[in-house]
Short mmCIF file of C-alpha atoms in Angstrom, two decimals:
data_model
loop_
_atom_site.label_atom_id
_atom_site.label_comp_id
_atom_site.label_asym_id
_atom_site.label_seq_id
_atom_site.Cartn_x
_atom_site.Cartn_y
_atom_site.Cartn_z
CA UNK A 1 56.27 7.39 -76.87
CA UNK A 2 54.73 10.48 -75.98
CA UNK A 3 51.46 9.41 -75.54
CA UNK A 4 52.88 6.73 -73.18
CA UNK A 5 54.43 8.68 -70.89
CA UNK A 6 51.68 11.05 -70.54
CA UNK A 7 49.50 7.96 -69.70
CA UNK A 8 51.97 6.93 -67.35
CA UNK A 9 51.80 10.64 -65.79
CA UNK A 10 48.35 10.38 -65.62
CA UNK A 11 48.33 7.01 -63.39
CA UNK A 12 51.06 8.24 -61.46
CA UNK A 13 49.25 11.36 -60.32
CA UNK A 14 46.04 9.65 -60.20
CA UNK A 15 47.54 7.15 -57.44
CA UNK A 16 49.19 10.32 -56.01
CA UNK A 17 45.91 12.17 -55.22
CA UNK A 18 44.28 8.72 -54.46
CA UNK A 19 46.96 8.15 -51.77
CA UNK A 20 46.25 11.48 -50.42
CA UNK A 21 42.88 10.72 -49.52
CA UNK A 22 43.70 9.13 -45.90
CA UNK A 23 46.48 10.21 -44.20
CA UNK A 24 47.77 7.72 -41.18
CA UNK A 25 48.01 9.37 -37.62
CA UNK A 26 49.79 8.31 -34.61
CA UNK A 27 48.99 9.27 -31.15
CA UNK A 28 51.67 9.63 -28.36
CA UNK A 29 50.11 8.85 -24.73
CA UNK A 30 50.99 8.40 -21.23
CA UNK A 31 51.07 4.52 -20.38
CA UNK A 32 49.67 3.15 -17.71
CA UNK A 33 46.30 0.43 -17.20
CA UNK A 34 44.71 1.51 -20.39
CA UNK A 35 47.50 2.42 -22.79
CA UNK A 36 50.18 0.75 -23.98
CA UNK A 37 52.39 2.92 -25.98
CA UNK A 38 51.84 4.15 -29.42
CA UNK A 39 48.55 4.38 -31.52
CA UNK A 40 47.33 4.50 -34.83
CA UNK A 41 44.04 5.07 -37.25
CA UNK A 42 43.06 6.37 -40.46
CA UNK A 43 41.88 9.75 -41.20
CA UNK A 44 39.57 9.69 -44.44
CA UNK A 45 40.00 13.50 -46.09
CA UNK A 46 36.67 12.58 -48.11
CA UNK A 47 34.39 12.66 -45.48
CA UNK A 48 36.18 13.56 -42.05
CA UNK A 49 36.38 9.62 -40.89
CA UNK A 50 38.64 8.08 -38.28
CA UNK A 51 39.16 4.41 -38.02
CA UNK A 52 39.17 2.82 -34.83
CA UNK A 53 43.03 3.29 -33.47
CA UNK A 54 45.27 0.52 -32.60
CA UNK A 55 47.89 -0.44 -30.94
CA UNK A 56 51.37 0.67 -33.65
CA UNK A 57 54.26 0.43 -31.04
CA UNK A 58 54.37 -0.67 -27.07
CA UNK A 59 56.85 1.55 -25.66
CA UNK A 60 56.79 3.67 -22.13
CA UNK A 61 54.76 7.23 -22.18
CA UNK A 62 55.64 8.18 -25.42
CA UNK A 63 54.10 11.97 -24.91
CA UNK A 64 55.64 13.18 -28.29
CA UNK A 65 56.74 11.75 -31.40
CA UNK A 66 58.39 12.92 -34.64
CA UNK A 67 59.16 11.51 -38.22
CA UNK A 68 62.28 11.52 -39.58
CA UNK A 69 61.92 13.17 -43.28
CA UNK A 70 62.09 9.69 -45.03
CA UNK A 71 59.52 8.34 -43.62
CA UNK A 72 60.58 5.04 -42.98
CA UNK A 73 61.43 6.13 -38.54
CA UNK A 74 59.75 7.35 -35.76
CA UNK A 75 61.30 8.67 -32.89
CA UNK A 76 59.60 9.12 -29.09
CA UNK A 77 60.26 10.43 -25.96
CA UNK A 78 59.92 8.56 -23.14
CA UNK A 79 58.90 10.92 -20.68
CA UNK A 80 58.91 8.63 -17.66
CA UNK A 81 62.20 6.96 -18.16
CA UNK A 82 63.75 9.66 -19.42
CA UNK A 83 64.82 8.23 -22.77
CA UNK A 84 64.60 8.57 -26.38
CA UNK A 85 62.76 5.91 -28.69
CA UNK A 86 63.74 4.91 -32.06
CA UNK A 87 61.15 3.07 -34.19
CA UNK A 88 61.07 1.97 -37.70
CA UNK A 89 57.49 2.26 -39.07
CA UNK A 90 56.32 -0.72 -41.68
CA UNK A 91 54.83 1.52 -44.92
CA UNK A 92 52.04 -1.05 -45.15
CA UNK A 93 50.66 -1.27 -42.03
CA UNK A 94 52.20 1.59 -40.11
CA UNK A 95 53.42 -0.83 -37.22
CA UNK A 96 56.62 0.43 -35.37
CA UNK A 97 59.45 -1.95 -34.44
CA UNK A 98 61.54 -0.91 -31.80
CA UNK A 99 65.18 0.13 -32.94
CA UNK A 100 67.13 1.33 -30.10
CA UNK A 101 67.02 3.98 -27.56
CA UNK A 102 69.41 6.16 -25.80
CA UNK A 103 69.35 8.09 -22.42
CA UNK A 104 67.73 11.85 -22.68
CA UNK A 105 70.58 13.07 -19.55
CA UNK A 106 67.87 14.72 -18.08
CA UNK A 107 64.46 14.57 -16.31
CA UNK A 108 61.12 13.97 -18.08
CA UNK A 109 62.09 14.54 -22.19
CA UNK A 110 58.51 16.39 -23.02
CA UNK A 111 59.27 17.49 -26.34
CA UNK A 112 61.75 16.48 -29.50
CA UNK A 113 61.85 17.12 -33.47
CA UNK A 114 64.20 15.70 -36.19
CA UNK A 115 66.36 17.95 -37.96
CA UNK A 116 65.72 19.06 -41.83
CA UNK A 117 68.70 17.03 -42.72
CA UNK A 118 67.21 13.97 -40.73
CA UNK A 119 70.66 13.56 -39.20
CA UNK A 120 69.73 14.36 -35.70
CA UNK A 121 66.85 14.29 -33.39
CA UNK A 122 67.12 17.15 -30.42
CA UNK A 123 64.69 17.12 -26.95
CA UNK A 124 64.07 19.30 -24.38
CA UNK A 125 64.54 17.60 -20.84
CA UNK A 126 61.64 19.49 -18.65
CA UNK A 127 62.91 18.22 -15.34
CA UNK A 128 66.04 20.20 -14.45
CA UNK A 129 65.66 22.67 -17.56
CA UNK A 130 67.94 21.17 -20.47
CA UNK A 131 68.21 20.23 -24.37
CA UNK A 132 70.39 17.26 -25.79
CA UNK A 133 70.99 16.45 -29.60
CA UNK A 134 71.11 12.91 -30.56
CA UNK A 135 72.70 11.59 -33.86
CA UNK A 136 70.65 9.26 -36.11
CA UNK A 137 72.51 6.69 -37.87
CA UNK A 138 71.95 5.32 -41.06
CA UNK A 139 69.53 2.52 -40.19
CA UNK A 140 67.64 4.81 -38.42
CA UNK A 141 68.77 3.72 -34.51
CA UNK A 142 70.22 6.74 -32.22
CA UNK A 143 73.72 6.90 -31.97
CA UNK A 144 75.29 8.38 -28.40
CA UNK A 145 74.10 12.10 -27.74
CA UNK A 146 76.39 14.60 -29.65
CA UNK A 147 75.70 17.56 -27.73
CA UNK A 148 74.13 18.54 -24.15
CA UNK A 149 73.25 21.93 -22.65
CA UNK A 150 72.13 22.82 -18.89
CA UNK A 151 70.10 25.50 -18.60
CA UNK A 152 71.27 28.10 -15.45
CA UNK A 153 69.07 29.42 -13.27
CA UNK A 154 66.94 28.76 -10.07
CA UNK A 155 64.19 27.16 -12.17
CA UNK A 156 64.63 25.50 -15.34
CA UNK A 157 61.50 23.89 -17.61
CA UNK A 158 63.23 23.01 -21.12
CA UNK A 159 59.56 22.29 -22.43
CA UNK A 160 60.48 22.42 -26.62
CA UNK A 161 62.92 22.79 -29.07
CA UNK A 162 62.30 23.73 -32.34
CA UNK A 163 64.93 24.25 -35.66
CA UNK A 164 64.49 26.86 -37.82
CA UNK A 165 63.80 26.75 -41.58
CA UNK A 166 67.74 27.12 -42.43
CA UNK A 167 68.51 24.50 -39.61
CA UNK A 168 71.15 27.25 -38.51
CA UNK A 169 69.74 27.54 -35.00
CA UNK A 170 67.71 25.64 -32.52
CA UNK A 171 65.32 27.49 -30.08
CA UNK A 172 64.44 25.79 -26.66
CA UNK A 173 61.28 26.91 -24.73
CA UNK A 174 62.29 27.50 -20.76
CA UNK A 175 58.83 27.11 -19.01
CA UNK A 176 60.49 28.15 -15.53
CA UNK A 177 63.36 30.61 -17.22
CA UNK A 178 60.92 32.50 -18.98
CA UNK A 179 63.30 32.71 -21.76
CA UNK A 180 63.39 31.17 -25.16
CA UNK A 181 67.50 29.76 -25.26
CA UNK A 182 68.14 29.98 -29.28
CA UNK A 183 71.48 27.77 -29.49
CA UNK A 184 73.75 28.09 -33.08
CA UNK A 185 73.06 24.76 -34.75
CA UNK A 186 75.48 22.44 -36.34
CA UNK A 187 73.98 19.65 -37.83
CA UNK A 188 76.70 17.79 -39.27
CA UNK A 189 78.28 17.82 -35.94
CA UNK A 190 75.13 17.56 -34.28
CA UNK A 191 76.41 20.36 -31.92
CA UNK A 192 74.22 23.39 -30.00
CA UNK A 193 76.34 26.38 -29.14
CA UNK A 194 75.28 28.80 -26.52
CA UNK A 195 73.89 32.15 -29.12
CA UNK A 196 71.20 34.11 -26.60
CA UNK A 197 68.13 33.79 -25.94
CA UNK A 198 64.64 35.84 -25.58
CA UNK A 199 63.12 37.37 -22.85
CA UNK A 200 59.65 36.43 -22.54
CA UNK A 201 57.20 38.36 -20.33
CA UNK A 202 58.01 37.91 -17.17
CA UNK A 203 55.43 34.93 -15.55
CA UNK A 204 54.58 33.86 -19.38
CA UNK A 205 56.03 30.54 -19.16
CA UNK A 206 56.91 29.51 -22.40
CA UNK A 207 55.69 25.82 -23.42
CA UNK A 208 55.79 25.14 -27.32
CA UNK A 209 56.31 27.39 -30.40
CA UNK A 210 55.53 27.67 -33.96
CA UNK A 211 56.61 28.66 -37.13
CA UNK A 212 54.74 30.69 -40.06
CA UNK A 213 55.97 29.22 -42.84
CA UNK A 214 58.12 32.00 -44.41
CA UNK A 215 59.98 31.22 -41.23
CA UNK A 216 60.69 34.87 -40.68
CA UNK A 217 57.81 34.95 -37.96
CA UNK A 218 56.92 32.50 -35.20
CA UNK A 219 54.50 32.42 -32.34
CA UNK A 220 55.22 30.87 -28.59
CA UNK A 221 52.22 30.21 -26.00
CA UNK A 222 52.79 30.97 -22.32
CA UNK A 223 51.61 28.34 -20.58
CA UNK A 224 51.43 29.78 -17.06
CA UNK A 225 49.85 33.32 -18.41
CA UNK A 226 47.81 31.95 -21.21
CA UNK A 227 49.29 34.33 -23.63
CA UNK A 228 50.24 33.74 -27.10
CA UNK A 229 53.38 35.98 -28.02
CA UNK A 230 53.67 36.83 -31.87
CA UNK A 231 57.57 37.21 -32.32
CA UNK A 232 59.51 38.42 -35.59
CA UNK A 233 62.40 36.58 -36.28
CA UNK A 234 65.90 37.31 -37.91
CA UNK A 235 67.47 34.19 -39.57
CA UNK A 236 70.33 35.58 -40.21
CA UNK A 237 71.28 36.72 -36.70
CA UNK A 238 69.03 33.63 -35.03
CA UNK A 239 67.19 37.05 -33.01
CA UNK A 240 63.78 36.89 -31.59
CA UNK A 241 61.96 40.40 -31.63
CA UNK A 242 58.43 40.99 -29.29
CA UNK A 243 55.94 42.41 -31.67
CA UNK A 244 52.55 41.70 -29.80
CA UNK A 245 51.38 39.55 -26.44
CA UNK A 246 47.73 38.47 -26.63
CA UNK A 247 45.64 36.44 -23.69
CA UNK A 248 44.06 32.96 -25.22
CA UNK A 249 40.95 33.75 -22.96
CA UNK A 250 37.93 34.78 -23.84
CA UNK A 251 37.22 39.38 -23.11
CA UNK A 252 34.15 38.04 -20.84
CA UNK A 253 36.10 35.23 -18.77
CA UNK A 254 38.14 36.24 -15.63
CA UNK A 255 40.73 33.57 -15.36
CA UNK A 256 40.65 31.41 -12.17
CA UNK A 257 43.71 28.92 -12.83
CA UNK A 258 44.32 27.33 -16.04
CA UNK A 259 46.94 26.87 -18.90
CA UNK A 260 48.11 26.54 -22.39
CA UNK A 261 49.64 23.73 -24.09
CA UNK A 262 49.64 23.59 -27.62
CA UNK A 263 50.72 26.25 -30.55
CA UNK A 264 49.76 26.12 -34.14
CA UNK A 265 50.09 27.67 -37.63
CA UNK A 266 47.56 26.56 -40.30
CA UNK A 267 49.43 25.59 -43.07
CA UNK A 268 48.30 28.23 -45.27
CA UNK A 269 49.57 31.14 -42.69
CA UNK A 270 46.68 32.52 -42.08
CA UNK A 271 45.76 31.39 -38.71
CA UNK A 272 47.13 30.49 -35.14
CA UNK A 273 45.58 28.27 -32.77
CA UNK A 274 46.42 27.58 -28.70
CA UNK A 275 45.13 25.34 -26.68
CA UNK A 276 43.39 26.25 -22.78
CA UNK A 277 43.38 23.68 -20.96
CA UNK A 278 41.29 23.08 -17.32
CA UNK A 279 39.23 24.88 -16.44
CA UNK A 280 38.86 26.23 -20.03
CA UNK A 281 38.89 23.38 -21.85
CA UNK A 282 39.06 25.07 -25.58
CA UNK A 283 40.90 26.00 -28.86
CA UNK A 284 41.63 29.43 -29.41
CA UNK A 285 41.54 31.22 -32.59
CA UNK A 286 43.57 33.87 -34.16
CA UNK A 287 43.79 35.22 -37.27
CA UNK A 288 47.39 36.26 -38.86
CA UNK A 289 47.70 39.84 -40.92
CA UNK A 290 49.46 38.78 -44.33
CA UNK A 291 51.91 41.35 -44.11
CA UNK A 292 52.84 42.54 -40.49
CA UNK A 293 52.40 39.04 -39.23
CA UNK A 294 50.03 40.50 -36.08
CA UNK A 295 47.43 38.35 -34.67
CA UNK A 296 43.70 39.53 -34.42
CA UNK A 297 41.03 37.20 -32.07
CA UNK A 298 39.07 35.22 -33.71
CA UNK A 299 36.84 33.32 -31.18
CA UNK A 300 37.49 29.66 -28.96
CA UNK A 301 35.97 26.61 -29.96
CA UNK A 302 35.39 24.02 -27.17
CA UNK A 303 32.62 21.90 -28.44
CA UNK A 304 33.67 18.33 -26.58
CA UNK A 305 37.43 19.28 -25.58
CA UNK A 306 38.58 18.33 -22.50
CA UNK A 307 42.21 19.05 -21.62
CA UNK A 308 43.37 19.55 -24.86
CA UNK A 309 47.74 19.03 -24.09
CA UNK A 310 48.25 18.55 -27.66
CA UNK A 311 46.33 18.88 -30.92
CA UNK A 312 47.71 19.40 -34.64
CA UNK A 313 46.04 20.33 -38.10
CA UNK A 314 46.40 17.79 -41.48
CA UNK A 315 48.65 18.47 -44.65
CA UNK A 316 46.19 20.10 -46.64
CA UNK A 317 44.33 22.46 -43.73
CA UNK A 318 40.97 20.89 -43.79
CA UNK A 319 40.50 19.31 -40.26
CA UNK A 320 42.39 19.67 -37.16
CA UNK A 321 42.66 16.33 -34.65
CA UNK A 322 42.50 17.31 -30.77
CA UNK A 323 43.48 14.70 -28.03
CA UNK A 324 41.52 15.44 -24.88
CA UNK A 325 44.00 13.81 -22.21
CA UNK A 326 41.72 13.54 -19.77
CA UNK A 327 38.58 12.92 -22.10
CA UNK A 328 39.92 9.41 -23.58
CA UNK A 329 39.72 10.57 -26.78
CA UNK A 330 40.94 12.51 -29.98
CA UNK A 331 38.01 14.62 -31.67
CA UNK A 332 38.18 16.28 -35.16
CA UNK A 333 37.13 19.79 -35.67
CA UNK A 334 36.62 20.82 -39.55
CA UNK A 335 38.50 24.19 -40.27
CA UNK A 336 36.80 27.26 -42.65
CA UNK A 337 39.52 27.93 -44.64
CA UNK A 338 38.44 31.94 -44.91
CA UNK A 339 38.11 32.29 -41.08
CA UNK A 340 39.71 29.83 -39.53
CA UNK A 341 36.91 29.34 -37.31
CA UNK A 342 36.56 25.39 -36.24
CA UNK A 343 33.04 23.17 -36.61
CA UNK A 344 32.37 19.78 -34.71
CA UNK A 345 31.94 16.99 -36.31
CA UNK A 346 30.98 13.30 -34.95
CA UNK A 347 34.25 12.25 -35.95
CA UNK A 348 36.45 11.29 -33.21
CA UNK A 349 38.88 7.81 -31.74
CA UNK A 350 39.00 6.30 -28.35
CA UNK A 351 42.72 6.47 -27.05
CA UNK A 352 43.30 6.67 -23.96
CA UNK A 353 45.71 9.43 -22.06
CA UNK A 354 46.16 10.73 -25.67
CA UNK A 355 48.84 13.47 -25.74
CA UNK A 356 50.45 14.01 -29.06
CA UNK A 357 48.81 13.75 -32.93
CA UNK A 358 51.28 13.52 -35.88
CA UNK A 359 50.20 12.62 -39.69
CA UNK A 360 51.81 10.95 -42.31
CA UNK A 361 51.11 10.14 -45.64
CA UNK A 362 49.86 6.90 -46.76
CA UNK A 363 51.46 5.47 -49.73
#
């Protein structure tokens, strides 16, 4: 019996690691005369491959998407009717069929994630400066919202929202606040309570925000300064704490216009990457210290980026995906795993307008 469930082991991690050869991706984009919704391909871990995308999901500028933790749903915002999407994704073939949608109660919904729990999906509304939480029901469709909160003051941005590793508290990103609104999280009620917020530098404009994965540090780019700010963080209090403010930019470049749009943390925690857009057009490097957490420059890498809004690195660290929104397309970068430091490849996928990459496995 023993020697039969070994074998039986055996095949079942052998089709494990087999499966974990491709991963699928989906794109978000803004619609219009070339795109219809949401895309998919194949990345091929092996050898850095990308299939041609298709067409997974028609459904109005879905600019970012998340996974619900089973799976078997997708969820979208629809930035241009300001709604939320609910899609249930087909394991075979990664097609999405439209579930149901509900209303985002505010202006262009730019950003949204699904709770730890999967019980609740929360966007930021960027037009008018607000956050909403959203229940998910057991079949995966969006029940009515469960929660709402207007930001107050004479410009508002909500541009993220992000839940922390305890799902105690939800932090939401006020481009035109300058303030990071951290809300005390409920997510059996699906509730946000007012619980502070964080000052960011004054003109920063904070757009999107990442975690280190011992969730006791996370990082937030300023999109209007192109800054990345390295923050400490106290879980147990839901408190943000300023530890170090760094430009994106290269020492030699004397910025003429220009923004961030993308923050991320290499799965290991050793790195940080931002994205410049026009007229810089690159990915910024930084490495993380392993014990304070600070970040030190690295270098930029913008070998055939072009108005990079959104760009996001694979499960096991090896490549990072980069949709150029205005360059049609979504280019792969391979990542040295001692540096950090990012190499072209001839890998890349027409999509067009592409403004959001998520993974999942295949299995």
């Amino acid at each position: 019996m023993n020697v039969h469930l070994s074998l039986a082991t055996i095949l079942l991690m052998t089709a494990s690691a087999q499966a974990q050869d491709k991963y699928r991706v989906y794109f978000g984009t803004y619609t219009g005369k070339e795109s219809k919704g949401i895309y998919q391909c194949e990345l091929n871990l092996k050898d850095g491959s990308l299939s041609a995308a298709t067409l997974a999901g028609e459904t109005s500028s879905p600019s970012f998407l998340a996974f619900h933790p089973n799976q078997r749903f997708l969820y979208a915002v629809n930035e241009s009717d300001a709604a939320v999407s609910a899609f249930a994704i087909d394991g075979k073939t990664g097609n999405l069929t439209f579930l149901n949608s509900q209303p985002s109660q505010g202006g262009a919904p730019c950003h949204l994630v699904v709770d730890p729990t999967g019980k609740n999906v929360l966007a930021a509304n960027y037009s008018g400066g607000s956050c909403i939480c959203i229940p998910i029901e057991a079949d995966g469709k969006l029940g009515k919202a469960s929660s709402f909160q207007q930001h107050v003051g004479p410009r508002k941005n909500g541009h993220s929202i992000h839940v922390d590793k305890a799902d105690k508290f939800a932090l939401c990103c006020d481009l035109g606040l300058d303030k990071v609104i951290i809300y005390a999280f409920d997510p059996v009620k699906g509730t946000l309570t007012p619980h502070g917020a964080f000052d960011t530098p004054k003109g920063a404009g904070p757009r999107h925000f990442a975690w280190h994965p011992d969730g006791k540090s996370a990082y937030i780019n300023g999109e209007t300064d192109l800054t990345v700010i390295a923050c400490d963080y106290d879980a147990d209090k839901g408190v943000l704490t300023q530890k170090q403010v760094l430009s994106t930019l290269p020492k030699d470049v004397t910025r003429n216009g220009g923004s961030t749009a993308e923050t991320v943390v290499h799965p290991s925690g050793k790195f940080v990457y931002v994205s410049n857009r026009d007229p810089y057009n690159s990915i910024a490097i930084f490495s993380i210290d392993s014990k304070s957490r600070e970040l030190t420059v690295v270098g930029h890498q913008g070998m055939g980026v072009k108005t990079p809004r959104n760009f996001a690195i694979e499960p096991t660290g090896q490549y990072m995906l980069v949709a150029n929104q205005s360059g049609g397309n979504v280019i792969l970068f391979r990542i040295n795993q001692s540096t950090g430091e990012l190499t072209p490849t001839e890998s890349s996928v027409q999509v067009a307008s592409p403004v959001c990459v998520r993974f999942m496995e295949m299995k």
